[in-house]
Coordinates of C-alpha atoms and ligand atoms in Angstrom, one line a residue:
M244 CA 9.4 14.0 24.6
N245 CA 5.9 13.2 24.8
I246 CA 3.8 13.3 22.0
V247 CA 2.6 16.4 22.8
E248 CA 5.9 18.1 22.5
L249 CA 7.1 16.1 20.0
L250 CA 3.9 17.4 17.5
N251 CA 4.2 20.9 19.1
S252 CA 8.1 20.8 18.0
Q253 CA 7.3 19.9 14.3
R254 CA 4.4 22.3 14.0
K255 CA 6.7 24.9 15.1
F256 CA 9.4 23.9 13.1
F257 CA 6.9 23.4 9.8
S258 CA 5.2 26.8 10.1
G259 CA 8.9 28.0 10.0
D260 CA 9.2 27.0 6.2
A261 CA 12.0 25.3 5.8
T262 CA 10.6 22.2 4.7
K263 CA 9.2 24.5 1.2
D264 CA 12.9 24.6 0.2
L265 CA 13.5 21.4 -2.3
S266 CA 17.1 20.9 -1.3
F267 CA 16.4 20.6 2.4
R268 CA 14.0 17.6 1.5
K269 CA 16.2 15.8 -0.7
K270 CA 18.6 16.3 1.9
Q271 CA 16.1 14.5 3.8
L272 CA 15.9 11.7 1.4
L273 CA 19.3 11.0 1.0
R274 CA 19.9 10.9 4.9
I275 CA 17.6 8.1 5.2
E276 CA 19.4 6.4 2.0
S277 CA 22.6 6.8 3.6
V278 CA 21.1 5.4 7.3
L279 CA 19.6 2.6 5.7
E280 CA 22.7 1.8 3.6
K281 CA 24.8 1.8 6.3
N282 CA 23.2 -0.1 8.6
E283 CA 21.5 -2.7 6.2
S284 CA 23.2 -5.5 8.2
K285 CA 21.7 -4.1 11.4
L286 CA 18.1 -3.9 9.6
N287 CA 18.9 -7.3 8.1
E288 CA 19.2 -8.8 11.8
A289 CA 16.4 -7.5 13.1
I290 CA 14.0 -8.6 10.3
Y291 CA 15.3 -12.0 10.2
K292 CA 14.3 -12.2 14.0
D293 CA 10.9 -11.2 13.6
L294 CA 10.1 -12.8 10.3
G295 CA 12.7 -15.1 9.6
K296 CA 13.0 -13.0 6.3
S297 CA 16.2 -13.5 4.6
G298 CA 18.8 -10.9 3.3
I299 CA 17.9 -11.4 -0.4
E300 CA 14.2 -10.7 0.5
T301 CA 14.8 -8.1 2.5
Y302 CA 16.5 -6.2 -0.3
S303 CA 14.5 -7.1 -2.7
T304 CA 10.8 -6.9 -1.2
E305 CA 11.8 -4.2 1.7
L306 CA 15.3 -1.7 1.4
S307 CA 15.2 -1.6 -2.8
F308 CA 11.1 -0.1 -2.5
V309 CA 12.5 2.2 -0.3
Y310 CA 15.6 3.4 -2.0
N311 CA 13.9 3.5 -5.5
E312 CA 10.7 6.0 -4.1
I313 CA 14.3 8.1 -3.1
Q314 CA 15.9 8.1 -6.1
Y315 CA 12.3 8.9 -7.9
F316 CA 12.2 12.1 -5.9
I317 CA 15.6 13.0 -6.6
K318 CA 15.3 13.0 -9.7
N319 CA 11.7 14.3 -10.3
L320 CA 11.0 16.4 -7.0
N321 CA 11.9 19.6 -9.2
S322 CA 9.5 19.5 -11.8
L323 CA 6.6 17.8 -9.1
S324 CA 6.9 20.9 -7.2
R325 CA 6.5 23.2 -10.0
P326 CA 3.3 25.0 -10.6
K327 CA 1.2 23.5 -13.1
R328 CA 0.0 25.7 -15.4
V329 CA -3.6 24.7 -16.4
S330 CA -5.5 26.3 -19.4
T331 CA -8.4 29.1 -18.1
N332 CA -11.7 29.4 -19.1
L333 CA -13.4 32.1 -21.1
I334 CA -14.8 33.5 -18.6
N335 CA -11.7 33.8 -16.3
Q336 CA -9.7 35.8 -19.3
L337 CA -7.7 37.7 -19.0
G338 CA -6.4 35.9 -16.4
S339 CA -4.1 32.7 -15.7
S340 CA -4.7 29.4 -13.9
K341 CA -1.9 27.4 -12.3
I342 CA -1.8 24.7 -9.6
Y343 CA 0.3 24.9 -6.5
Y344 CA 1.1 22.0 -4.5
E345 CA 2.0 23.0 -1.1
P346 CA 2.6 20.8 1.6
L347 CA 0.0 19.5 4.6
G348 CA 1.6 19.9 7.5
C349 CA 2.7 17.4 10.2
T350 CA 2.1 13.7 9.2
L351 CA 1.5 10.5 11.1
I352 CA 2.3 7.5 9.6
I353 CA 0.9 4.4 11.1
G354 CA 2.4 0.7 9.6
T355 CA 1.9 -2.7 9.5
W356 CA 4.8 -6.0 11.0
N357 CA 4.6 -7.6 7.2
Y358 CA 7.0 -5.6 5.3
P359 CA 8.1 -3.4 8.6
Y360 CA 10.4 -1.6 6.3
Q361 CA 8.5 -0.7 2.8
M362 CA 5.5 0.0 4.8
T363 CA 6.6 2.3 7.1
L364 CA 9.9 4.1 4.7
V365 CA 8.3 4.1 2.0
P366 CA 5.1 6.9 2.8
A367 CA 8.1 8.4 4.7
V368 CA 10.0 9.2 1.8
C369 CA 6.8 10.6 0.3
A370 CA 5.5 12.3 2.8
L371 CA 9.1 14.2 3.4
A372 CA 9.6 14.9 -0.3
A373 CA 6.1 16.9 -0.6
G374 CA 7.4 19.0 2.6
N375 CA 5.9 17.4 5.1
T376 CA 7.2 16.5 9.0
V377 CA 6.4 12.8 9.7
I378 CA 5.6 11.0 13.3
L379 CA 5.9 7.5 12.0
K380 CA 4.5 4.6 14.4
P381 CA 5.8 0.7 13.5
S382 CA 4.0 -2.2 14.6
E383 CA 4.6 -3.0 18.0
V384 CA 4.2 -6.9 16.7
A385 CA 7.3 -7.0 14.8
S386 CA 9.0 -5.4 17.7
H387 CA 12.7 -5.9 16.7
T388 CA 12.4 -4.0 13.4
A389 CA 10.1 -1.2 15.3
N390 CA 13.4 -0.7 17.7
V391 CA 15.7 -0.8 15.2
L392 CA 13.5 1.8 13.0
A393 CA 13.7 4.0 16.2
E394 CA 17.1 4.0 17.0
L395 CA 17.9 5.0 13.6
I396 CA 15.9 7.3 12.9
N397 CA 15.5 9.1 15.5
S398 CA 19.7 9.0 16.2
E399 CA 20.1 10.4 12.5
F400 CA 17.1 13.2 12.7
P401 CA 16.0 15.7 14.3
P402 CA 12.8 15.3 16.2
E403 CA 10.8 17.9 14.9
V404 CA 11.4 16.6 11.1
F405 CA 11.2 13.2 11.7
H406 CA 10.9 11.1 14.4
V407 CA 9.5 7.4 14.9
V408 CA 7.6 6.7 18.1
T409 CA 7.0 2.9 19.5
G410 CA 4.1 1.2 21.2
G411 CA 1.2 -1.0 20.3
V412 CA -2.6 -0.3 20.6
D413 CA -2.9 2.1 23.7
E414 CA 0.0 4.3 22.5
T415 CA -1.7 4.3 19.0
T416 CA -4.8 5.5 20.8
E417 CA -3.5 8.0 22.5
I418 CA -1.4 9.9 19.2
L419 CA -4.7 9.6 17.5
K420 CA -6.3 11.7 20.1
H421 CA -4.2 14.7 18.8
R422 CA -4.4 16.9 15.6
F423 CA -2.4 15.6 12.5
D424 CA -2.4 17.1 8.7
K425 CA -2.5 14.4 7.3
I426 CA -3.0 10.5 8.8
F427 CA -1.2 7.7 6.4
F428 CA -2.5 4.0 7.6
T429 CA -1.4 0.7 6.7
G430 CA -3.4 -2.2 8.1
S431 CA -6.1 -3.9 8.7
P432 CA -9.9 -2.6 7.5
H433 CA -10.9 -3.3 11.3
V434 CA -8.2 -0.6 12.6
G435 CA -8.4 1.3 9.2
K436 CA -11.9 1.9 11.0
I437 CA -10.9 3.1 14.1
V438 CA -8.1 5.6 12.2
Y439 CA -10.5 7.2 10.0
Q440 CA -13.0 7.5 13.2
A441 CA -10.4 9.3 15.4
A442 CA -9.4 11.4 11.7
A443 CA -12.6 12.5 11.3
T444 CA -12.6 14.4 14.7
H445 CA -10.3 16.6 13.2
L446 CA -11.2 16.6 10.0
T447 CA -7.4 14.8 8.4
P448 CA -7.2 13.5 5.7
V449 CA -6.7 10.0 5.2
T450 CA -4.9 7.4 3.2
L451 CA -5.8 4.1 4.3
E452 CA -3.9 1.3 2.9
L453 CA -5.7 -1.8 3.7
G454 CA -5.9 -5.5 3.0
G455 CA -9.2 -8.4 2.2
K456 CA -9.2 -11.1 0.0
S457 CA -7.4 -10.9 -3.2
P458 CA -8.7 -13.8 -5.6
A459 CA -6.5 -15.1 -8.3
I460 CA -8.4 -16.8 -11.3
V461 CA -6.7 -19.3 -13.4
T462 CA -8.9 -19.9 -17.1
A463 CA -8.7 -23.2 -19.3
S464 CA -6.3 -20.7 -21.7
A465 CA -3.7 -20.1 -19.2
N466 CA -0.1 -21.2 -19.9
I467 CA -0.3 -23.6 -16.9
K468 CA 3.6 -23.8 -16.2
V469 CA 3.9 -20.1 -15.8
A470 CA 0.7 -19.5 -13.6
A471 CA 1.7 -22.4 -11.3
R472 CA 5.0 -21.0 -10.6
R473 CA 4.2 -16.8 -10.3
I474 CA 1.0 -18.0 -7.9
V475 CA 3.3 -19.8 -6.1
W476 CA 5.8 -17.4 -5.5
G477 CA 3.2 -14.6 -5.1
K478 CA 1.5 -16.5 -2.1
F479 CA 4.4 -17.9 -1.0
L480 CA 6.5 -15.1 -0.7
N481 CA 6.9 -13.9 3.1
A482 CA 5.4 -16.9 4.0
G483 CA 1.9 -15.7 3.0
Q484 CA 2.0 -12.7 5.0
T485 CA 2.0 -10.2 1.5
C486 CA -1.4 -8.0 1.4
I487 CA -1.7 -8.0 -2.3
A488 CA -0.8 -12.5 -1.6
P489 CA -3.4 -14.2 -3.9
D490 CA -5.7 -15.4 -0.9
Y491 CA -7.8 -18.0 -3.1
L492 CA -7.3 -19.5 -6.0
Y493 CA -10.3 -20.3 -8.7
V494 CA -9.3 -22.8 -11.4
D495 CA -11.1 -24.1 -14.3
A496 CA -12.5 -27.6 -13.3
D497 CA -11.0 -28.9 -16.7
I498 CA -7.0 -28.0 -15.7
E499 CA -7.2 -28.0 -12.4
K500 CA -5.5 -31.4 -11.7
D501 CA -2.7 -30.0 -14.0
L502 CA -2.1 -26.8 -12.1
L503 CA -2.0 -28.3 -8.6
E504 CA 0.7 -31.0 -10.1
E505 CA 2.6 -27.8 -11.5
M506 CA 1.7 -25.9 -8.2
K507 CA 3.5 -28.8 -5.8
K508 CA 6.6 -29.0 -7.9
C509 CA 7.0 -25.6 -8.0
I510 CA 6.7 -25.5 -4.0
I511 CA 9.5 -28.7 -3.6
K512 CA 11.4 -26.9 -6.4
Y513 CA 11.8 -23.4 -4.0
K514 CA 12.6 -25.2 -1.2
Y515 CA 10.5 -24.0 1.2
T516 CA 11.5 -26.1 3.9
K517 CA 11.5 -26.1 7.7
D518 CA 15.6 -24.8 7.7
A519 CA 15.4 -23.0 5.0
E520 CA 17.0 -19.4 5.0
N521 CA 14.8 -18.4 2.4
Y522 CA 11.3 -19.0 3.8
S523 CA 9.6 -16.5 6.5
R524 CA 8.2 -17.4 9.7
I525 CA 4.5 -16.9 11.2
V526 CA 5.1 -13.9 13.1
N527 CA 3.9 -15.1 15.8
S528 CA 2.1 -18.0 18.0
K529 CA -1.2 -16.2 17.9
N530 CA -1.2 -16.1 14.1
L531 CA 0.2 -19.8 13.7
Y532 CA -3.0 -20.9 15.8
R533 CA -5.4 -18.7 13.7
L534 CA -4.0 -20.1 10.7
Q535 CA -3.9 -23.8 11.9
K536 CA -7.6 -23.8 11.9
M537 CA -8.0 -23.0 8.7
L538 CA -6.5 -26.1 7.7
D539 CA -10.0 -27.5 8.3
S540 CA -11.1 -26.2 5.1
G541 CA -11.9 -28.9 2.6
S542 CA -8.9 -31.4 2.5
I543 CA -5.0 -31.1 2.2
Y544 CA -3.6 -31.3 -1.1
F545 CA -0.2 -30.8 -0.3
G546 CA 1.9 -29.4 2.9
G547 CA -0.2 -29.2 6.1
E548 CA 2.8 -28.9 8.7
F549 CA 3.3 -26.9 11.2
N550 CA 5.8 -26.3 14.1
E551 CA 5.0 -23.9 17.0
E552 CA 8.5 -23.5 18.0
Q553 CA 9.9 -22.7 14.8
L554 CA 6.5 -20.4 13.9
Y555 CA 6.8 -22.4 10.6
I556 CA 3.6 -23.5 8.3
E557 CA 4.8 -25.4 5.4
P558 CA 3.4 -23.9 2.0
T559 CA -0.1 -25.8 1.7
I560 CA -2.8 -26.1 -1.0
L561 CA -6.5 -26.8 0.7
T562 CA -9.0 -28.6 -2.4
G563 CA -12.5 -29.0 -2.3
V564 CA -12.8 -25.6 -0.5
T565 CA -16.7 -23.8 0.1
W566 CA -17.3 -20.3 0.9
E567 CA -18.5 -21.9 4.0
D568 CA -15.0 -23.1 4.9
S569 CA -12.8 -21.4 8.0
A570 CA -10.4 -20.2 5.0
M571 CA -12.9 -18.3 3.2
Q572 CA -14.2 -16.1 5.9
E573 CA -11.2 -13.9 6.5
E574 CA -8.2 -12.6 5.0
I575 CA -5.5 -15.5 5.4
F576 CA -2.7 -13.8 5.6
G577 CA -0.4 -16.7 5.8
P578 CA 1.1 -19.9 3.4
I579 CA -2.6 -21.6 3.1
L580 CA -4.2 -21.2 -0.7
P581 CA -7.6 -22.6 -1.0
V582 CA -8.2 -23.9 -4.2
L583 CA -11.7 -23.5 -5.7
P584 CA -12.6 -25.3 -9.4
Y585 CA -14.9 -23.7 -11.7
D586 CA -16.8 -23.9 -14.5
D587 CA -18.3 -20.7 -15.8
L588 CA -15.8 -18.1 -15.3
E589 CA -19.0 -15.2 -15.8
E590 CA -20.4 -16.8 -12.6
V591 CA -17.0 -16.9 -10.9
M592 CA -16.8 -13.1 -11.9
E593 CA -20.4 -12.3 -10.3
V594 CA -19.4 -14.5 -7.3
I595 CA -16.3 -12.0 -6.8
K596 CA -18.4 -9.3 -7.3
Q597 CA -20.6 -9.9 -4.7
K598 CA -17.9 -9.9 -1.8
E599 CA -16.0 -6.7 -1.0
K600 CA -13.8 -5.1 -3.4
P601 CA -10.4 -6.7 -3.0
L602 CA -6.5 -4.9 -2.8
S603 CA -5.5 -6.8 -5.4
A604 CA -6.7 -9.3 -7.8
Y605 CA -4.7 -11.7 -10.9
I606 CA -6.1 -13.4 -13.7
F607 CA -3.9 -15.9 -15.7
T608 CA -5.1 -16.2 -19.5
S609 CA -4.3 -16.0 -22.9
K610 CA -7.4 -14.7 -24.3
S611 CA -8.4 -11.0 -25.1
S612 CA -11.9 -11.8 -24.2
E613 CA -10.8 -12.9 -20.9
K614 CA -8.7 -10.0 -19.9
E615 CA -11.7 -7.5 -21.0
L616 CA -13.9 -9.8 -18.6
F617 CA -11.9 -9.4 -15.6
I618 CA -11.0 -5.5 -16.2
E619 CA -14.5 -4.8 -16.7
K620 CA -16.1 -7.0 -14.3
L621 CA -14.4 -6.5 -11.1
S622 CA -13.0 -3.7 -8.9
F623 CA -10.0 -3.9 -7.1
G624 CA -7.1 -2.2 -6.1
G625 CA -4.4 -3.0 -8.3
G626 CA -3.6 -6.3 -10.1
C627 CA -1.7 -8.1 -13.0
I628 CA -2.8 -10.3 -15.8
N629 CA -0.1 -13.2 -16.0
D630 CA 1.4 -12.7 -13.0
T631 CA 1.0 -11.8 -9.4
V632 CA 2.2 -9.0 -6.7
M633 CA 4.6 -7.5 -9.3
H634 CA 2.4 -4.5 -9.4
I635 CA 4.0 -2.9 -6.8
T636 CA 7.1 -3.0 -8.2
N637 CA 5.7 -0.1 -10.7
S638 CA 6.1 3.2 -9.2
N639 CA 4.7 4.7 -12.1
L640 CA 1.1 3.1 -11.4
P641 CA -1.2 4.1 -8.1
F642 CA -0.8 1.8 -4.9
G643 CA -3.9 1.7 -2.7
G644 CA -7.6 -0.2 -2.2
V645 CA -10.5 0.4 -2.9
G646 CA -13.9 0.4 -1.0
N647 CA -13.0 -2.1 2.2
S648 CA -9.4 -2.4 1.0
G649 CA -8.4 1.2 0.9
I650 CA -8.9 4.4 0.5
G651 CA -6.0 6.7 -1.7
N652 CA -2.9 5.9 -3.0
Y653 CA 0.6 6.0 -3.6
H654 CA 4.6 5.6 -4.8
G655 CA 5.9 8.1 -7.1
L656 CA 3.8 10.9 -8.4
F657 CA 0.9 9.5 -6.4
G658 CA 2.8 9.6 -3.1
F659 CA 3.7 12.9 -3.7
L660 CA 0.2 14.1 -4.1
S661 CA -1.1 12.5 -1.5
F662 CA 0.9 13.7 0.8
S663 CA 0.3 17.7 -0.9
H664 CA -2.6 20.1 -1.1
Q665 CA -2.9 21.0 -4.7
K666 CA -3.9 24.4 -4.4
S667 CA -5.7 26.5 -7.0
V668 CA -5.4 30.4 -8.0
I669 CA -6.3 32.3 -11.1
D670 CA -4.5 35.1 -11.6
K671 CA -6.2 37.8 -13.1
A672 CA -5.1 40.8 -15.6
T673 CA -6.6 44.5 -14.1
W674 CA -7.7 45.3 -17.5
G675 CA -9.8 44.1 -20.6
E676 CA -12.8 43.5 -17.8
P677 CA -16.1 43.2 -19.4
D678 CA -18.8 44.5 -17.2
L679 CA -21.0 41.3 -17.1
R680 CA -20.9 40.2 -13.6
Y681 CA -21.8 43.4 -11.8
P682 CA -25.2 44.7 -11.0
P683 CA -27.2 45.8 -11.9
Y684 CA -28.1 42.4 -13.6
T685 CA -30.2 42.9 -17.5
N686 CA -31.5 40.7 -20.1
A687 CA -28.4 41.7 -22.2
K688 CA -26.1 40.6 -19.5
R689 CA -28.0 37.2 -19.0
K690 CA -27.5 36.5 -22.6
W691 CA -23.6 36.7 -22.8
I692 CA -23.5 35.1 -19.6
K693 CA -25.1 31.9 -21.0
R694 CA -23.0 32.4 -24.0
L695 CA -19.9 32.6 -22.5
Q696 CA -19.8 29.4 -20.0
Ligands
NAD148 P1 -3.4 -4.0 12.3 O1 -4.5 -3.0 11.3 O2 -3.6 -4.7 13.2 O3 -2.4 -2.9 12.8 C1 -2.0 -1.9 11.9 C2 -1.2 -1.0 12.8 O4 -2.7 -0.3 13.6 C3 -0.2 -1.2 13.7 O5 0.9 -0.1 14.0 C4 -1.0 -1.3 15.0 O6 0.0 -1.1 16.1 C5 -2.1 -0.2 15.2 N1 -3.2 -0.7 15.5 C6 -3.6 -1.9 16.3 N2 -4.9 -2.0 16.2 C7 -5.0 -0.5 16.5 C8 -6.2 -0.2 17.8 N3 -7.1 -0.9 17.9 N4 -5.9 1.3 17.5 C9 -4.9 2.0 17.1 N5 -4.0 1.6 16.3 C10 -4.2 0.3 16.3 O7 -2.6 -4.8 11.0 P2 -1.6 -5.8 10.9 O8 -1.7 -7.2 11.5 O9 0.0 -4.9 11.2 O10 -1.3 -6.1 9.5 C11 -2.4 -7.1 8.7 C12 -3.2 -6.4 8.1 O11 -2.6 -5.2 6.7 C13 -3.7 -7.4 6.8 O12 -5.2 -6.8 6.6 C14 -3.1 -6.6 5.3 O13 -3.7 -7.3 4.3 C15 -2.7 -5.2 5.4 N6 -2.0 -4.4 4.8 C16 -1.8 -3.8 3.8 C17 -1.4 -3.2 2.8 C18 -1.8 -2.5 1.8 O14 -0.6 -1.8 1.3 N7 -2.5 -2.1 1.8 C19 0.3 -3.7 3.4 C20 0.8 -4.2 4.4 C21 -0.4 -5.3 5.2

């Protein structure tokens, strides 16, 4: 089936209103859950081939997110979808005001390779829960997971409800020529702009989940041991190929030596070695070489080993790095952590503020004044105080970027809203209406209108 036929079939199905039925939506969600549960070993095998990701990490950073999102909607879909009554202003008395949540229609979801199940299926769950149809285009860079998604979803779902199409730039360019009712894109800011332009042709609303350089800051008041282990875990998870990984680290110069020492201990303890099952691989040699070039930034404090055949880069800490170095020129998206010492926290905030708004930011501190400074001064998509990455696991929080790191957000309620139109309706009584708004206009009417508004 080509894209035109596929889209037409989804349009026709959507206009028949079958997706408005909440039990239909829940059935689709439970079907995703059961397909994944039945095929976990196949899914694990595919992701191991793409990224060397272990079974436990595949569960904890990919599938569990999809299961949790499904369970959230099974529990909350009825109340989320119920029309919401809001108060009615004086001039609209006697009347009642409600917000109706209606599905947008046929949606396109374009995913990335770094978390190839989470970044595709969580938005798909939100879209289906909100009553839309879905065409999903995973990243061709993680080809095994893209193929397994296509095989499993396409054999279990009617194409007019949910269908996976595979392909790279050419295929995506072709798909983007067509009119969708919503495009949800996860990927780089560069491609995000291409998607946004294509969407603009049809006035299609978008959610853009993008990336950027996310800072972590460790102040002198921080618990150094806790900071070290949480930064090391968040940075080297998935070999640093995580959109919300700390990209670089600012540390108070007085504690730099102690923090570096602790981080080194953690890296050794966590056994991120060449043969380790619990350490992912770089997705391809193109990215390996891109990352290798960054090793000329500052000097290597720890790590630096890489192996092309095994697509392995050792967790690497760079010191003496400046903003002129290659590692600071673009999002790293790999297991390299540049460390920059600082003397003045306010100055650090100013430097970060001058850069593009990051997807995430982290601070390790025990002082409330420093926490306040971080929240007050910096604009970022989401983040943590005294942790890294974990904000993504709370589906009561919207997940998304700001400025260059994205438009819109999702997860839980926010995912539902992202794929819904909020239709506002006032239902008026046909009696008890003053004559104020109708001509002929008089001074007395004008006074009353002013008073009532
Ligand atoms: P990418 O932008 O290269 O690719 C993303 C998707 O766009 C893929 O499906 C790809 O096939 C498609 N694509 C690529 N070039 C295209 C083009 N010219 N026209 C149309 N479609 C095109 O991103 P990536 O390399 O897969 O992922 C890395 C980036 O994604 C990083 O910047 C990372 O921070 C970001 N990211 C963000 C999030 C988030 O939730 N905000 C999550 C994961 C990754």
